[in-house]
Coordinates of C-alpha atoms and ligand atoms in Angstrom, one line a residue:
M1 CA 107.3 -1.9 -82.5
Y2 CA 107.8 -4.1 -85.7
K3 CA 107.8 -7.5 -85.2
S4 CA 110.4 -9.6 -87.0
Q5 CA 109.2 -12.8 -89.1
S6 CA 111.3 -15.1 -87.7
K7 CA 112.3 -16.0 -84.0
H8 CA 114.9 -13.3 -83.7
P9 CA 114.1 -9.5 -83.5
L10 CA 114.4 -7.2 -86.2
R11 CA 117.6 -5.8 -84.2
P12 CA 120.6 -8.1 -85.2
A13 CA 121.5 -7.9 -81.0
W14 CA 119.0 -9.2 -78.5
V15 CA 118.7 -10.8 -75.2
E16 CA 117.5 -14.6 -74.9
I17 CA 115.5 -15.6 -72.2
N18 CA 115.0 -19.6 -72.0
L19 CA 111.8 -20.0 -70.1
R20 CA 112.1 -23.9 -70.3
Q21 CA 115.5 -23.8 -68.5
L22 CA 113.9 -21.6 -66.0
W23 CA 111.1 -24.1 -65.3
R24 CA 113.6 -27.0 -65.0
N25 CA 115.9 -24.8 -62.4
F26 CA 112.6 -24.2 -60.3
Q27 CA 111.8 -27.9 -60.2
I28 CA 115.1 -28.7 -59.5
I29 CA 115.1 -26.1 -56.4
N30 CA 111.7 -27.7 -55.8
I31 CA 114.0 -31.4 -55.5
D32 CA 116.9 -30.0 -53.6
K33 CA 114.8 -28.3 -51.0
P34 CA 112.8 -29.5 -47.8
A35 CA 109.6 -30.6 -48.7
N36 CA 107.4 -27.9 -46.6
L37 CA 110.1 -24.9 -47.4
Q38 CA 108.1 -22.8 -49.3
I39 CA 109.5 -20.5 -52.0
L40 CA 109.2 -16.6 -52.6
S41 CA 110.5 -15.7 -55.7
V42 CA 112.3 -12.2 -56.2
I43 CA 111.8 -10.4 -59.1
K44 CA 112.7 -7.0 -58.7
D45 CA 114.2 -5.1 -61.4
Q46 CA 112.6 -7.1 -63.7
A47 CA 113.6 -10.1 -62.5
Y48 CA 117.1 -8.9 -62.5
G49 CA 116.7 -8.0 -66.5
H50 CA 114.9 -11.4 -67.2
G51 CA 111.4 -9.6 -67.5
S52 CA 109.2 -9.6 -64.2
V53 CA 105.8 -11.0 -65.8
Q54 CA 107.3 -13.9 -67.6
V55 CA 109.4 -15.0 -64.5
A56 CA 106.4 -14.5 -62.3
R57 CA 104.3 -17.1 -64.4
V58 CA 107.0 -19.8 -64.5
A59 CA 107.5 -19.2 -60.5
E60 CA 103.8 -19.5 -60.3
Q61 CA 103.4 -22.5 -62.2
S62 CA 106.2 -24.3 -60.2
G63 CA 104.6 -23.6 -56.9
A64 CA 106.4 -20.4 -55.7
T65 CA 104.0 -19.0 -52.8
Y66 CA 104.9 -15.5 -52.9
L67 CA 106.6 -13.0 -55.3
A68 CA 108.8 -10.1 -54.1
V69 CA 109.6 -7.0 -55.9
A70 CA 111.2 -3.7 -54.7
T71 CA 109.2 -1.0 -56.0
I72 CA 105.3 0.1 -56.3
D73 CA 105.7 0.4 -60.0
E74 CA 107.0 -3.2 -60.2
A75 CA 104.1 -4.5 -58.1
L76 CA 101.7 -2.8 -60.1
E77 CA 103.2 -4.4 -63.5
L78 CA 102.4 -7.6 -62.1
R79 CA 99.0 -6.7 -60.8
Q80 CA 98.1 -5.1 -64.5
H81 CA 99.1 -8.3 -66.2
D82 CA 96.7 -10.2 -63.9
V83 CA 99.6 -11.9 -61.7
T84 CA 97.4 -12.7 -58.7
S85 CA 100.0 -14.2 -56.3
P86 CA 100.8 -12.3 -53.1
I87 CA 103.3 -9.8 -53.5
L88 CA 105.9 -8.4 -50.8
I89 CA 107.5 -5.0 -51.8
F90 CA 111.4 -4.9 -49.8
G91 CA 112.2 -1.7 -48.6
E92 CA 109.8 1.5 -47.1
R93 CA 106.6 2.9 -48.2
H94 CA 105.2 6.6 -47.9
E95 CA 101.8 7.2 -47.5
E96 CA 100.5 7.6 -50.9
E97 CA 102.2 4.2 -51.9
L98 CA 100.5 2.4 -48.7
K99 CA 97.1 3.5 -50.1
V100 CA 97.8 1.7 -53.5
C101 CA 98.8 -1.4 -51.7
I102 CA 95.7 -1.8 -49.8
D103 CA 93.6 -1.1 -53.2
E104 CA 96.0 -3.6 -55.0
N105 CA 96.7 -6.2 -52.0
I106 CA 99.8 -5.5 -52.1
T107 CA 101.9 -6.8 -48.8
C108 CA 104.3 -4.4 -47.2
L109 CA 106.9 -4.0 -44.6
V110 CA 105.8 -1.8 -41.7
N111 CA 108.9 -1.5 -39.2
N112 CA 107.5 1.1 -36.6
V113 CA 104.4 1.8 -34.8
S114 CA 103.2 5.1 -36.0
K115 CA 103.5 3.9 -39.5
A116 CA 101.5 0.9 -38.5
E117 CA 98.5 2.6 -37.0
K118 CA 98.4 5.0 -39.8
Y119 CA 98.5 2.0 -42.4
S120 CA 95.7 0.2 -39.9
R121 CA 93.3 3.3 -40.1
M122 CA 93.9 3.5 -43.9
A123 CA 93.0 -0.2 -44.1
K124 CA 89.7 0.3 -42.1
S125 CA 88.5 3.1 -44.1
A126 CA 88.9 1.1 -47.2
G127 CA 87.2 -1.6 -45.3
K128 CA 89.8 -4.1 -45.6
K129 CA 92.2 -5.7 -43.6
A130 CA 96.0 -5.0 -44.9
L131 CA 98.7 -7.7 -44.9
V132 CA 102.0 -6.5 -43.3
H133 CA 105.5 -8.6 -42.5
I134 CA 107.8 -6.7 -40.3
E135 CA 111.6 -6.7 -41.0
V136 CA 114.3 -6.8 -38.0
D137 CA 117.5 -5.7 -38.9
T138 CA 120.0 -8.1 -37.3
G139 CA 123.0 -6.5 -38.8
L140 CA 122.9 -5.1 -42.2
S141 CA 122.1 -1.9 -40.9
R142 CA 119.5 -1.2 -43.9
Y143 CA 115.8 -1.6 -43.2
G144 CA 113.8 -3.0 -40.3
V145 CA 113.7 -2.1 -36.6
R146 CA 116.9 -3.1 -34.6
W147 CA 116.8 -6.6 -33.3
S148 CA 117.2 -5.3 -29.9
E149 CA 114.0 -3.4 -29.8
A150 CA 112.1 -5.2 -32.0
L151 CA 109.9 -7.2 -29.9
P152 CA 107.6 -3.9 -28.6
V153 CA 107.0 -3.0 -31.9
I154 CA 106.2 -6.4 -33.3
E155 CA 103.9 -6.7 -30.1
A156 CA 102.1 -3.3 -30.9
I157 CA 101.7 -4.1 -34.9
A158 CA 100.2 -7.4 -34.0
G159 CA 97.4 -6.0 -32.4
L160 CA 96.2 -3.7 -34.7
D161 CA 92.9 -4.3 -35.6
H162 CA 93.0 -3.8 -39.3
L163 CA 96.4 -5.4 -40.2
V164 CA 97.4 -9.0 -40.4
L165 CA 101.0 -9.5 -39.6
E166 CA 101.6 -12.3 -41.6
G167 CA 105.4 -12.6 -41.4
V168 CA 108.3 -11.3 -39.7
M169 CA 111.8 -11.2 -41.9
S170 CA 115.5 -10.4 -41.7
H171 CA 118.2 -10.0 -44.3
F172 CA 121.8 -11.3 -44.3
A173 CA 124.8 -8.9 -44.7
M174 CA 126.7 -11.9 -46.0
S175 CA 125.8 -15.4 -46.6
D176 CA 127.6 -16.6 -49.6
E177 CA 131.1 -16.2 -48.5
L178 CA 133.1 -19.1 -46.8
D179 CA 133.2 -17.1 -43.5
K180 CA 129.6 -17.3 -42.0
S181 CA 130.4 -16.1 -38.6
F182 CA 128.2 -12.6 -38.8
A183 CA 125.7 -14.7 -40.7
V184 CA 125.5 -16.9 -37.8
L185 CA 125.3 -14.1 -35.3
Q186 CA 122.3 -12.2 -37.1
I187 CA 120.7 -15.7 -37.3
E188 CA 120.8 -16.0 -33.5
R189 CA 119.7 -12.3 -33.3
F190 CA 116.9 -13.3 -35.3
Q191 CA 116.2 -16.2 -33.3
Q192 CA 116.0 -14.4 -30.2
V193 CA 113.2 -12.2 -31.4
L194 CA 111.3 -15.0 -32.6
N195 CA 111.8 -16.7 -29.3
S196 CA 110.6 -13.9 -27.6
M197 CA 107.5 -13.4 -29.6
T198 CA 106.7 -17.1 -29.4
N199 CA 106.9 -16.2 -25.2
R200 CA 104.2 -13.6 -25.7
G201 CA 101.9 -15.9 -27.9
I202 CA 102.6 -13.9 -31.0
R203 CA 102.4 -16.1 -34.3
V204 CA 103.1 -15.4 -37.8
K205 CA 102.3 -17.6 -40.7
Y206 CA 105.9 -16.6 -42.5
R207 CA 109.2 -16.2 -41.0
H208 CA 112.0 -15.3 -43.3
M209 CA 115.5 -14.9 -43.6
C210 CA 117.4 -16.3 -46.5
N211 CA 118.6 -15.2 -49.8
T212 CA 119.5 -17.5 -52.1
G213 CA 123.4 -17.9 -50.1
G214 CA 121.6 -18.7 -47.2
Y215 CA 119.2 -20.9 -49.1
L216 CA 122.3 -22.6 -50.4
D217 CA 124.3 -23.0 -47.1
L218 CA 122.7 -21.8 -44.0
P219 CA 119.6 -24.6 -43.6
Q220 CA 119.4 -23.4 -40.0
A221 CA 117.9 -20.3 -41.2
H222 CA 115.4 -21.4 -43.6
F223 CA 112.5 -21.0 -41.3
D224 CA 109.2 -21.0 -43.2
L225 CA 110.1 -19.5 -46.6
V226 CA 113.3 -18.4 -48.4
R227 CA 113.4 -15.6 -50.7
I228 CA 115.4 -16.3 -53.7
G229 CA 116.1 -14.3 -56.6
I230 CA 119.2 -15.2 -58.8
L231 CA 119.2 -19.0 -57.9
P232 CA 116.3 -19.8 -60.1
L233 CA 117.9 -17.9 -63.0
G234 CA 120.8 -20.4 -62.7
I235 CA 123.5 -18.2 -61.5
Y236 CA 125.3 -18.4 -58.3
P237 CA 125.8 -15.6 -55.7
S238 CA 129.6 -17.0 -55.1
Q239 CA 132.3 -18.9 -56.0
V240 CA 132.3 -21.0 -53.0
C241 CA 128.7 -21.8 -52.2
R242 CA 126.9 -24.9 -52.5
R243 CA 126.1 -26.2 -56.4
I244 CA 123.1 -28.0 -57.2
A245 CA 123.5 -29.9 -60.3
G246 CA 121.2 -29.2 -63.1
L247 CA 120.8 -25.4 -62.7
Q248 CA 121.8 -23.6 -66.0
P249 CA 121.8 -20.0 -66.6
V250 CA 118.3 -18.8 -68.0
M251 CA 119.6 -15.8 -70.0
S252 CA 122.0 -15.4 -73.1
V253 CA 123.1 -12.2 -74.8
K254 CA 123.9 -12.5 -78.6
A255 CA 124.2 -10.3 -81.8
K256 CA 125.4 -11.0 -85.1
V257 CA 128.4 -9.7 -87.0
A258 CA 127.3 -6.4 -88.8
A259 CA 130.6 -5.9 -90.6
V260 CA 133.7 -7.5 -91.4
R261 CA 137.2 -5.5 -92.3
D262 CA 140.6 -6.0 -92.9
L263 CA 143.4 -4.1 -91.4
E264 CA 146.8 -3.4 -92.7
A265 CA 149.9 -3.2 -90.2
G266 CA 149.8 0.2 -88.3
D267 CA 145.7 0.9 -88.4
F268 CA 144.1 1.9 -85.3
V269 CA 141.0 0.7 -84.2
G270 CA 137.8 2.4 -82.4
Y271 CA 137.6 6.1 -80.2
G272 CA 140.7 7.1 -78.4
M273 CA 143.1 4.9 -81.1
R274 CA 143.0 2.7 -78.1
Y275 CA 144.5 -0.5 -80.4
R276 CA 146.6 -0.5 -83.2
A277 CA 147.4 -3.7 -85.5
S278 CA 151.1 -4.8 -85.6
T279 CA 150.5 -6.9 -88.4
P280 CA 147.2 -7.7 -91.2
R281 CA 144.4 -8.4 -88.9
R282 CA 140.8 -9.3 -89.7
I283 CA 138.2 -7.7 -87.4
A284 CA 134.4 -8.3 -87.1
V285 CA 132.0 -5.4 -86.2
I286 CA 129.3 -6.3 -83.4
P287 CA 126.2 -4.0 -83.7
L288 CA 126.0 -3.7 -79.6
G289 CA 128.1 -1.5 -77.3
F290 CA 128.1 0.0 -73.9
G291 CA 124.9 1.6 -74.3
D292 CA 123.6 -1.9 -74.3
G293 CA 125.0 -2.7 -71.1
Y294 CA 128.3 -4.5 -71.9
P295 CA 131.0 -2.8 -69.7
R296 CA 133.0 0.0 -71.5
V297 CA 136.4 -2.1 -71.6
R298 CA 139.3 -1.2 -74.1
N299 CA 141.5 -4.3 -75.4
Q300 CA 139.5 -6.7 -72.6
G301 CA 137.0 -9.6 -72.8
H302 CA 136.0 -12.1 -75.0
V303 CA 133.0 -13.1 -77.7
L304 CA 132.4 -16.4 -79.1
I305 CA 132.0 -16.6 -83.0
H306 CA 131.9 -20.4 -84.4
G307 CA 132.4 -21.8 -80.9
K308 CA 135.8 -19.9 -80.7
R309 CA 137.2 -17.0 -78.3
A310 CA 137.3 -13.6 -80.2
P311 CA 139.0 -11.0 -78.5
V312 CA 137.6 -7.7 -78.3
I313 CA 140.0 -4.8 -79.4
G314 CA 139.8 -1.0 -79.0
G315 CA 137.4 0.6 -76.9
L316 CA 133.8 0.2 -77.0
A317 CA 131.5 2.5 -78.3
M318 CA 127.8 3.2 -77.4
D319 CA 126.3 0.9 -79.8
A320 CA 129.3 -1.3 -81.6
M321 CA 132.3 -3.1 -80.5
M322 CA 135.3 -4.8 -82.6
V323 CA 136.6 -8.4 -82.1
D324 CA 139.7 -9.9 -83.6
V325 CA 138.4 -12.7 -86.1
T326 CA 141.9 -13.3 -87.7
A327 CA 141.9 -16.8 -86.2
I328 CA 138.5 -17.5 -87.3
P329 CA 138.7 -17.1 -90.8
E330 CA 135.2 -18.6 -91.7
T331 CA 133.3 -15.3 -89.9
R332 CA 130.8 -14.1 -92.2
V333 CA 128.5 -11.1 -92.1
W334 CA 125.6 -11.9 -90.3
D335 CA 127.0 -14.8 -88.3
E336 CA 125.7 -15.1 -84.7
V337 CA 128.2 -14.1 -81.8
V338 CA 127.4 -14.9 -78.4
L339 CA 128.3 -12.3 -75.9
M340 CA 127.2 -14.2 -72.7
G341 CA 126.4 -17.5 -73.0
V342 CA 127.2 -21.0 -74.8
Q343 CA 128.4 -21.4 -78.4
G344 CA 129.6 -25.1 -79.1
Q345 CA 131.8 -26.0 -76.5
E346 CA 132.7 -22.7 -75.3
E347 CA 131.0 -20.4 -72.7
I348 CA 131.4 -16.9 -71.5
D349 CA 129.5 -16.8 -68.1
V350 CA 128.0 -13.7 -66.4
H351 CA 131.1 -13.9 -64.1
E352 CA 133.6 -13.5 -66.9
I353 CA 131.9 -10.1 -67.5
A354 CA 131.5 -9.1 -64.2
Q355 CA 135.3 -9.7 -63.7
L356 CA 135.9 -6.9 -66.9
K357 CA 133.8 -4.5 -64.8
G358 CA 135.0 -5.3 -61.0
S359 CA 131.7 -6.1 -60.3
V360 CA 129.5 -9.0 -59.5
S361 CA 126.8 -10.9 -61.6
Y362 CA 123.8 -9.2 -60.1
D363 CA 125.4 -5.9 -61.5
I364 CA 125.8 -7.3 -65.1
L365 CA 122.1 -9.4 -65.2
T366 CA 120.3 -5.9 -64.6
S367 CA 122.6 -3.7 -66.7
W368 CA 121.7 -5.1 -70.1
S369 CA 119.4 -2.1 -71.7
W370 CA 116.0 -2.5 -72.7
R371 CA 116.7 -1.4 -75.8
L372 CA 118.4 -4.8 -76.4
P373 CA 114.9 -6.9 -77.6
R374 CA 114.2 -9.7 -75.1
V375 CA 113.4 -12.9 -77.0
Y376 CA 111.7 -15.5 -74.9
L377 CA 112.1 -19.2 -76.0
N378 CA 109.6 -21.9 -75.1
S379 CA 107.2 -19.5 -73.7
N380 CA 104.7 -22.3 -73.6
L381 CA 107.4 -24.2 -71.9
Ligands
PLP1 C1 117.5 -8.9 -53.7 C2 116.5 -9.8 -52.2 C3 116.7 -11.1 -52.1 C4 117.4 -11.9 -53.1 O1 118.4 -12.1 -53.3 P1 119.2 -13.6 -53.9 O2 120.7 -13.5 -53.7 O3 119.0 -12.9 -55.7 O4 118.3 -14.7 -53.8 C5 116.0 -11.5 -50.7 N1 115.6 -10.7 -49.9 C6 116.0 -9.3 -49.9 C7 115.5 -8.1 -49.1 C8 116.4 -8.9 -51.3 O5 116.7 -7.4 -51.5

């Protein structure tokens, strides 16, 4: 790829990742959390679109004890970039993946005895002891052994010679809304399993249940370690969870105006002729479209130009969108546009864009296409 000489990439549309803000967010969380509570930094799906290697490095420097991803390739990418922290992969692994986990010292979840026995034999032939965690399903009905059936499975796995049972985890179905009743029931179920483990003399290094919502609002479920993904990125999982002063978003999405044009009354704008000018208007063309991950809206949403809101008009194209800048007459070609983030006194946050799509912040963060260059600010912190 050709590199631009300036801090901007060649393409006049990009995603900006402020690593100093990421660092600050981790420090703020370190001050907010109880001193002995450990952090597992969840960096699946390229750290929610921010770049997993870059986020992993800041997490490590901030004292995170563990990293987690969702696929074997995500784990291997970290190892290939010399990330040496312990890495946990969520979900289930098939046999060929397990082999790689042993070779690369990647921790996986084993949730049934026959798989654990097979894994123990594989570790034995590699001359290693493999680290494993067990997931207890307390009500999400996704991965893991059902809480009511967990103890014998945990006991059997803890007894295998070539595995080290390092952790026991569970995962909330709903932790960030006002109604915590199901979350509380899940905590009770998990606690029952932990108590019965203690009664049998089974100890693990890490008991963990909380995602960001749980970390913020359910301190009774912190246990030894919390698995936080979205919080260090400066984004809250819901409108109602606890706030921590000073956290700010790490990601912004920016572009430059590629063309400015004047419309006469009656002119149409865009595919499907979804907008028609009722009076003479001035519009700006932005070289970023739904192929870059912006929701495919029609006559909805705003961007920021000169610190002011310009409404999106017409339907989005794959590679471009049009906005009305009649009220921002200073607009010129190659002026900077903010699609997500702050400009002057105005802000368009991830939740505003999520609303356009009837979705959530997690979806928007991970939807920005990798054809948008990532620009890392303050990479030396
Ligand atoms: C994605 C994920 C998390 C992190 O969730 P956040 O809300 O981003 O903190 C934690 N645990 C598991 C099992 C996950 O899949």
